[in-house]
Coordinates of C-alpha atoms in Angstrom, one line a residue:
Chain S
M1 CA -5.2 -66.1 -43.7
K2 CA -6.4 -67.7 -40.5
I3 CA -9.7 -66.7 -39.0
A4 CA -11.8 -68.0 -35.6
V5 CA -14.9 -68.8 -35.0
A6 CA -15.8 -67.9 -31.2
S7 CA -18.8 -66.7 -29.3
G8 CA -18.4 -66.4 -25.5
K9 CA -22.2 -68.1 -25.1
G10 CA -22.4 -71.7 -26.4
G11 CA -25.1 -72.9 -28.8
T12 CA -25.1 -69.3 -31.0
G13 CA -23.9 -71.0 -34.2
K14 CA -20.2 -71.2 -34.0
T15 CA -20.5 -74.7 -36.1
T16 CA -23.1 -73.4 -38.9
L17 CA -21.0 -70.5 -39.2
S18 CA -17.5 -72.2 -39.8
L19 CA -19.0 -75.2 -41.8
A20 CA -20.9 -72.0 -44.3
L21 CA -17.8 -70.6 -44.3
A22 CA -15.5 -73.0 -45.7
E23 CA -18.2 -74.0 -48.1
A24 CA -19.1 -71.3 -49.9
I25 CA -15.1 -69.6 -50.4
T26 CA -13.7 -70.9 -53.4
G27 CA -10.4 -72.5 -53.7
G28 CA -10.4 -74.5 -50.7
C29 CA -10.3 -73.9 -47.3
T30 CA -8.9 -76.0 -43.9
L31 CA -11.4 -76.0 -41.2
L32 CA -10.1 -77.1 -37.6
D33 CA -12.2 -78.3 -34.9
C34 CA -11.1 -77.0 -32.0
D35 CA -14.1 -77.6 -30.0
V36 CA -12.0 -80.8 -28.5
E37 CA -14.7 -81.9 -25.4
E38 CA -17.6 -81.7 -27.9
P39 CA -16.6 -81.4 -31.8
N40 CA -19.2 -81.4 -34.2
C41 CA -18.0 -80.0 -37.6
H42 CA -17.6 -83.5 -39.1
L43 CA -21.2 -84.6 -38.1
F44 CA -21.9 -82.6 -41.8
V45 CA -19.2 -84.1 -43.7
A46 CA -20.0 -87.9 -44.9
G47 CA -17.9 -90.7 -44.4
E48 CA -15.2 -92.2 -42.0
P49 CA -12.1 -90.4 -41.6
W50 CA -9.0 -91.0 -44.1
R51 CA -6.6 -90.1 -41.2
Q52 CA -6.3 -90.7 -37.4
L53 CA -3.4 -89.5 -35.4
P54 CA -3.8 -90.6 -31.7
V55 CA -2.6 -87.1 -29.3
E56 CA -0.1 -87.9 -26.5
V57 CA 1.3 -85.6 -23.5
T58 CA 3.4 -86.9 -21.4
V59 CA 3.3 -87.8 -17.2
P60 CA 5.3 -88.8 -14.9
E61 CA 5.9 -92.7 -13.8
F62 CA 7.4 -93.3 -10.9
T63 CA 9.9 -95.8 -11.2
N64 CA 10.0 -97.3 -7.5
D65 CA 13.8 -97.3 -7.4
G66 CA 16.1 -94.9 -5.0
C67 CA 12.7 -92.9 -3.3
D68 CA 13.6 -91.7 -0.2
G69 CA 10.5 -89.8 0.4
C70 CA 11.8 -86.3 0.3
G71 CA 8.6 -85.2 -1.3
R72 CA 10.1 -82.8 -3.9
C73 CA 8.2 -83.6 -6.5
V74 CA 4.9 -83.1 -4.4
R75 CA 5.8 -79.8 -3.4
A76 CA 6.8 -78.9 -6.7
C77 CA 3.7 -80.1 -8.5
R78 CA 1.1 -77.1 -8.6
F79 CA -1.4 -79.9 -9.7
Q80 CA -1.7 -81.9 -6.6
A81 CA -1.1 -84.6 -9.4
L82 CA 1.3 -86.7 -7.1
A83 CA 1.1 -88.0 -3.7
R84 CA 3.8 -89.6 -1.5
L85 CA 3.3 -92.4 0.7
G86 CA 6.5 -93.0 2.4
K87 CA 9.0 -93.8 0.0
R88 CA 6.3 -94.4 -2.7
V89 CA 4.8 -91.8 -5.2
L90 CA 1.6 -92.1 -6.5
V91 CA 0.7 -90.8 -9.8
F92 CA -3.0 -89.3 -11.1
P93 CA -2.2 -88.6 -14.7
E94 CA -5.5 -87.0 -15.1
M95 CA -4.6 -84.4 -12.9
C96 CA -0.9 -83.7 -14.5
H97 CA -0.8 -80.5 -16.8
S98 CA 2.6 -81.8 -18.2
C99 CA 4.7 -79.5 -17.0
G100 CA 7.9 -81.8 -16.3
G101 CA 8.1 -80.0 -12.7
C102 CA 8.5 -83.1 -10.7
V103 CA 11.1 -85.4 -13.1
L104 CA 13.0 -81.9 -12.7
A105 CA 12.6 -81.8 -8.8
C106 CA 13.6 -85.1 -8.3
P107 CA 17.3 -85.1 -7.1
H108 CA 17.3 -89.5 -7.4
K109 CA 16.0 -89.7 -10.9
V110 CA 12.9 -91.9 -9.9
L111 CA 10.2 -90.1 -11.8
R112 CA 10.4 -90.3 -15.8
E113 CA 8.2 -89.5 -18.1
V114 CA 5.9 -91.2 -20.4
P115 CA 3.5 -90.8 -22.9
F116 CA -0.3 -90.5 -22.0
G117 CA -3.1 -90.9 -24.7
I118 CA -5.6 -87.8 -24.3
G119 CA -7.4 -88.0 -27.9
K120 CA -6.7 -87.9 -31.5
L121 CA -7.2 -86.1 -34.3
E122 CA -9.6 -86.9 -37.2
F123 CA -9.3 -85.9 -41.0
R124 CA -12.1 -85.8 -43.4
H125 CA -12.3 -84.1 -46.9
G126 CA -15.0 -82.3 -46.6
R127 CA -17.2 -80.1 -49.5
G128 CA -14.6 -78.1 -50.5
F129 CA -12.3 -77.7 -47.9
E130 CA -10.4 -80.5 -45.5
L131 CA -11.5 -80.7 -42.1
I132 CA -9.3 -81.8 -39.1
S133 CA -10.9 -82.5 -36.0
G134 CA -9.7 -82.7 -32.6
V135 CA -12.0 -85.4 -30.3
M136 CA -10.7 -85.8 -26.6
D137 CA -10.9 -89.0 -24.9
V138 CA -14.0 -89.4 -22.4
G139 CA -13.0 -88.5 -19.0
H140 CA -9.8 -86.3 -20.0
A141 CA -9.9 -82.1 -18.9
M142 CA -6.8 -81.1 -20.6
A143 CA -7.9 -79.3 -24.0
P144 CA -5.1 -76.9 -24.5
P145 CA -2.3 -79.6 -25.1
L146 CA -4.9 -81.1 -27.5
I147 CA -5.5 -78.0 -29.8
R148 CA -1.9 -77.1 -29.7
Q149 CA -1.1 -80.7 -31.6
L150 CA -3.9 -79.8 -33.4
K151 CA -2.8 -76.7 -34.7
E152 CA 0.4 -78.2 -35.6
H153 CA -1.5 -79.1 -38.5
I154 CA -2.5 -75.6 -40.0
P155 CA -0.9 -75.7 -43.6
P156 CA 1.4 -73.0 -44.1
E157 CA -0.4 -70.8 -46.7
G158 CA -4.4 -70.8 -47.4
L159 CA -7.6 -69.7 -45.8
V160 CA -8.0 -71.7 -42.2
I161 CA -11.1 -71.5 -40.2
M162 CA -11.0 -72.5 -36.7
D163 CA -14.1 -73.6 -34.7
A164 CA -13.3 -72.4 -31.1
P165 CA -14.7 -74.1 -28.3
P166 CA -17.4 -71.5 -26.3
G167 CA -16.6 -69.3 -23.5
T168 CA -13.7 -67.3 -22.9
A169 CA -11.7 -69.8 -20.9
C170 CA -8.0 -71.6 -21.6
S171 CA -9.4 -73.9 -24.6
M172 CA -10.8 -70.4 -26.1
V173 CA -7.6 -68.7 -26.0
M174 CA -5.5 -71.8 -27.3
T175 CA -7.8 -71.7 -30.3
V176 CA -7.8 -67.9 -31.0
R177 CA -4.3 -67.0 -30.3
N178 CA -2.3 -66.4 -33.4
N179 CA -5.1 -65.9 -35.5
D180 CA -5.5 -63.1 -38.0
F181 CA -9.1 -62.2 -37.0
V182 CA -12.1 -63.5 -34.7
I183 CA -15.6 -63.7 -35.7
L184 CA -17.6 -63.6 -32.6
V185 CA -21.1 -65.1 -33.1
T186 CA -23.7 -64.4 -31.2
E187 CA -27.4 -64.2 -30.6
P188 CA -30.0 -61.0 -30.2
T189 CA -30.7 -62.2 -26.2
P190 CA -29.5 -60.3 -22.8
F191 CA -27.4 -64.1 -22.3
G192 CA -25.7 -63.5 -25.6
L193 CA -25.1 -60.3 -24.8
H194 CA -23.3 -60.9 -21.4
D195 CA -20.8 -63.2 -22.7
L196 CA -20.2 -61.4 -26.3
K197 CA -19.2 -58.7 -24.3
L198 CA -16.8 -61.3 -22.1
A199 CA -15.2 -62.5 -25.4
V200 CA -14.9 -59.4 -26.2
E201 CA -13.2 -57.7 -23.5
T202 CA -10.5 -61.5 -23.9
L203 CA -9.9 -60.7 -27.4
R204 CA -9.0 -57.0 -26.8
E205 CA -6.9 -58.1 -23.8
I206 CA -4.8 -60.6 -26.0
D207 CA -5.0 -58.0 -29.1
L208 CA -7.1 -59.5 -31.4
P209 CA -9.4 -58.0 -34.3
C210 CA -12.7 -59.2 -34.0
G211 CA -16.2 -59.0 -36.2
V212 CA -19.5 -60.0 -35.1
V213 CA -22.1 -61.8 -36.5
I214 CA -25.5 -61.5 -35.2
N215 CA -27.1 -64.8 -35.7
R216 CA -31.0 -65.4 -35.5
A217 CA -31.4 -62.5 -35.7
D218 CA -35.2 -61.5 -34.8
D219 CA -36.9 -58.1 -33.7
G220 CA -34.1 -58.0 -30.8
V221 CA -31.6 -57.2 -32.8
A222 CA -30.7 -53.6 -31.7
L223 CA -29.6 -55.0 -28.4
I224 CA -26.5 -56.3 -30.3
R225 CA -26.7 -53.5 -32.8
D226 CA -26.5 -50.6 -30.0
Y227 CA -23.8 -53.0 -28.0
C228 CA -21.4 -53.0 -31.3
Q229 CA -21.4 -49.4 -32.2
E230 CA -20.9 -48.4 -28.6
A231 CA -18.1 -50.5 -28.1
G232 CA -16.7 -49.8 -31.9
L233 CA -17.2 -53.5 -33.3
P234 CA -18.4 -54.0 -36.6
V235 CA -21.5 -56.1 -37.3
L236 CA -20.1 -58.3 -40.1
L237 CA -23.6 -60.3 -40.6
E238 CA -26.8 -60.8 -39.8
I239 CA -28.5 -64.3 -40.3
P240 CA -32.4 -64.3 -40.0
Y241 CA -34.0 -66.2 -37.5
R242 CA -35.8 -68.8 -39.5
R243 CA -37.3 -72.5 -38.6
D244 CA -36.5 -73.7 -42.3
I245 CA -32.6 -73.0 -41.1
A246 CA -32.9 -74.5 -38.0
E247 CA -34.7 -78.0 -39.7
G248 CA -32.2 -77.7 -42.0
Y249 CA -29.2 -77.9 -39.7
S250 CA -31.2 -81.2 -37.9
R251 CA -30.8 -82.7 -41.0
G252 CA -27.7 -82.2 -41.5
G253 CA -27.6 -80.2 -44.8
G254 CA -25.8 -77.0 -43.4
L255 CA -26.8 -73.3 -44.0
L256 CA -25.9 -72.8 -47.3
A257 CA -28.2 -75.8 -48.5
V258 CA -31.1 -74.0 -46.9
C259 CA -30.0 -70.4 -47.7
P260 CA -27.8 -70.7 -51.1
D261 CA -28.0 -66.3 -51.0
L262 CA -25.8 -66.8 -48.1
R263 CA -22.9 -67.7 -50.0
E264 CA -22.0 -64.5 -51.9
S265 CA -22.6 -62.5 -48.0
F266 CA -20.1 -65.0 -46.8
R267 CA -17.4 -64.4 -49.4
T268 CA -18.0 -61.1 -49.4
L269 CA -17.2 -61.2 -45.4
L270 CA -13.7 -63.1 -45.8
N271 CA -12.9 -61.4 -49.3
T272 CA -13.8 -57.9 -48.4
Q273 CA -15.0 -56.9 -45.1
I274 CA -12.0 -58.7 -43.0
P275 CA -9.4 -57.4 -45.2
A276 CA -10.4 -54.1 -45.2
I277 CA -11.3 -54.1 -41.5
L278 CA -7.5 -55.2 -41.0
Q279 CA -6.1 -52.7 -43.2
A280 CA -8.0 -49.5 -41.2
E281 CA -6.2 -51.2 -38.2
G282 CA -3.1 -50.9 -39.8
R283 CA -3.2 -54.9 -39.2
L284 CA -2.3 -55.6 -42.7
Chain Z
M1 CA -4.9 -96.0 17.3
K2 CA -5.9 -92.4 15.9
V3 CA -9.1 -92.0 13.8
A4 CA -9.5 -89.0 11.5
L5 CA -13.2 -87.3 11.3
T6 CA -14.1 -85.0 8.9
S7 CA -15.7 -82.2 10.7
R8 CA -17.0 -78.4 10.3
G9 CA -15.7 -77.2 13.3
D10 CA -13.1 -78.3 16.2
S11 CA -14.8 -80.4 18.5
L12 CA -16.5 -84.2 18.2
D13 CA -19.6 -81.4 19.7
V14 CA -19.6 -80.1 16.4
L15 CA -21.4 -81.1 13.0
L16 CA -19.3 -83.6 11.0
D17 CA -18.7 -82.3 7.7
S18 CA -19.6 -84.9 4.7
R19 CA -17.0 -84.1 2.3
F20 CA -13.7 -85.4 2.6
G21 CA -11.2 -83.4 0.3
R22 CA -13.0 -80.1 1.3
A23 CA -14.1 -80.7 4.9
A24 CA -13.3 -77.8 6.9
N25 CA -11.1 -79.6 9.5
F26 CA -10.0 -83.0 10.4
L27 CA -10.4 -84.2 14.0
L28 CA -7.5 -86.4 15.0
W29 CA -9.8 -88.9 18.0
D30 CA -7.3 -91.1 20.4
A31 CA -9.0 -94.6 20.6
A32 CA -6.5 -95.2 23.6
T33 CA -6.7 -91.8 25.7
G34 CA -10.4 -90.0 23.9
A35 CA -7.9 -87.0 23.2
V36 CA -8.7 -84.8 20.3
E37 CA -6.5 -82.8 18.0
V38 CA -7.4 -80.7 15.4
L39 CA -5.8 -80.9 11.8
A40 CA -6.6 -78.1 10.0
N41 CA -7.3 -79.1 6.2
T42 CA -6.9 -75.3 4.8
Q43 CA -4.5 -76.2 2.3
S44 CA -6.9 -78.5 0.7
L45 CA -10.1 -75.9 0.6
N46 CA -8.2 -73.1 -1.1
A47 CA -6.5 -76.1 -3.5
A48 CA -8.0 -75.2 -7.3
Q49 CA -7.9 -79.1 -7.9
G50 CA -7.0 -82.4 -6.6
A51 CA -8.5 -81.3 -2.8
G52 CA -8.9 -84.8 -2.2
I53 CA -5.3 -86.5 -2.8
Q54 CA -3.9 -83.5 -0.8
A55 CA -6.6 -84.1 2.0
A56 CA -5.7 -88.1 2.2
M57 CA -2.0 -87.4 2.5
H58 CA -2.6 -85.3 5.4
V59 CA -4.3 -87.7 6.8
V60 CA -1.9 -90.4 6.5
E61 CA 1.2 -87.6 7.4
S62 CA -1.0 -87.8 10.9
G63 CA -0.3 -91.1 11.4
A64 CA -4.4 -92.2 11.3
E65 CA -5.2 -95.6 10.4
A66 CA -8.8 -94.8 10.0
V67 CA -10.8 -92.2 8.3
I68 CA -14.4 -91.6 9.3
T69 CA -16.5 -89.4 7.1
G70 CA -19.6 -88.9 5.2
H71 CA -18.1 -89.4 1.4
C72 CA -14.8 -90.2 0.1
G73 CA -14.3 -90.1 -3.9
P74 CA -11.9 -92.3 -6.3
K75 CA -8.8 -90.3 -6.1
A76 CA -8.7 -89.9 -2.1
F77 CA -9.6 -93.4 -2.0
R78 CA -7.0 -94.4 -3.8
V79 CA -4.4 -92.9 -1.7
L80 CA -5.7 -93.9 1.4
K81 CA -6.2 -97.4 0.7
E82 CA -2.6 -97.3 -0.8
A83 CA -1.3 -96.5 2.5
G84 CA -3.5 -98.8 4.3
V85 CA -5.9 -96.0 6.3
K86 CA -9.1 -97.9 6.7
V87 CA -12.5 -95.4 5.3
Y88 CA -15.6 -95.6 7.4
L89 CA -18.8 -93.8 6.1
T90 CA -21.3 -93.1 8.6
K91 CA -24.5 -90.7 8.4
A92 CA -23.5 -89.7 11.5
L93 CA -24.6 -86.0 12.7
D94 CA -21.2 -85.5 15.0
G95 CA -18.2 -86.8 16.5
H96 CA -19.7 -88.1 19.3
E97 CA -22.5 -90.3 17.2
A98 CA -19.9 -91.4 14.7
I99 CA -17.5 -92.8 17.8
R100 CA -20.1 -94.5 19.3
L101 CA -20.9 -96.3 16.1
F102 CA -17.0 -96.8 15.3
Q103 CA -16.8 -98.2 18.7
A104 CA -20.1 -100.4 19.0
G105 CA -18.8 -102.1 15.3
E106 CA -21.5 -100.7 13.6
L107 CA -19.8 -98.6 10.7
K108 CA -19.1 -100.6 7.5
E109 CA -15.5 -100.3 6.1
A110 CA -15.8 -98.9 2.8
D111 CA -14.2 -101.1 -0.1
A112 CA -14.2 -98.1 -2.8
A113 CA -15.2 -94.5 -3.3
D114 CA -19.2 -93.9 -2.9
V115 CA -19.0 -90.7 -5.4
E116 CA -17.7 -89.4 -8.5
G117 CA -14.7 -87.4 -8.7
H118 CA -15.5 -83.3 -8.0
W119 CA -18.6 -84.4 -5.8
A120 CA -20.5 -81.4 -4.5

């Protein structure tokens, strides 16, 4: 079973929930930190990574031999990653989406594809789970290829939890696609509701089943509950708005250290609630 | 010698556009004759990314040997530099003032980009 934790709005508790789910489940699981621009699951896991893998994409390199300045490569590029100056081509690898179009378009074979590092994968042993984090190098903007390579390390069996990047753009979609279920974490604020709606619309567009966890639930929680009822979305759990939870998180302790009683709720969520929703929707 | 000025309009009377890649127009001013030709920058204005690179390529292709603008980012600067096009940065308000400063030798040639990528 593969479950992504996404949100729309940032800072609603994706990482808190992802880590708590991974710790709560018995029998172990794999946690992927797909928020590659700002991965933070590892802050709650002691120790250095036991394995690191570089992540590369391919970008064109100008070989200078036989270019007649036809400009086909520049016209083929949708991303302005190439500039032609007479019979020379300048490459801007940070603009490149690695589509290979320029290399195909060049009739004189003066462009070739070379590896270009954009980040790394880090493997750590967590408390009862394996953590694999995608880490993009500072200054790079191509999160989806890094997330794609991170997801190649999903084990063939067992529970996998993916901590998604905020928002509803390419990197979020790249994370949630091919998951069995998406948990949307939100908070009872107008901003939280607004971005929750965007996330729900995105998931419905790509036909992924989802449920909602309301974090920092206080007396304004009806805002989210009412929307969920209207939209036919199951509210899976409400995590109370409490100072001691924030303090525990700030100390790197995680949610279960402060609220051990939630462990059972998380197990029920994973073992009972989600399978029941999938069954009711005819997806299991 | 032709000089490309970034402009918000289509003549030297109009305000200069302080941006290079996303400038409305380039005015190609011919130093020998004083003639001005308008080069639209529509394609770069509409580009999702890489406006500076594309605009710089167009300026190079126009045959301009120098650019007068408000600011220039790193990628556009690299293209212009590789092509041997000189970059002059100015706070001049309109084209006439910029050309007067240029002719008086009061504009200093930029040796690097003065703003980060994706500025403004």
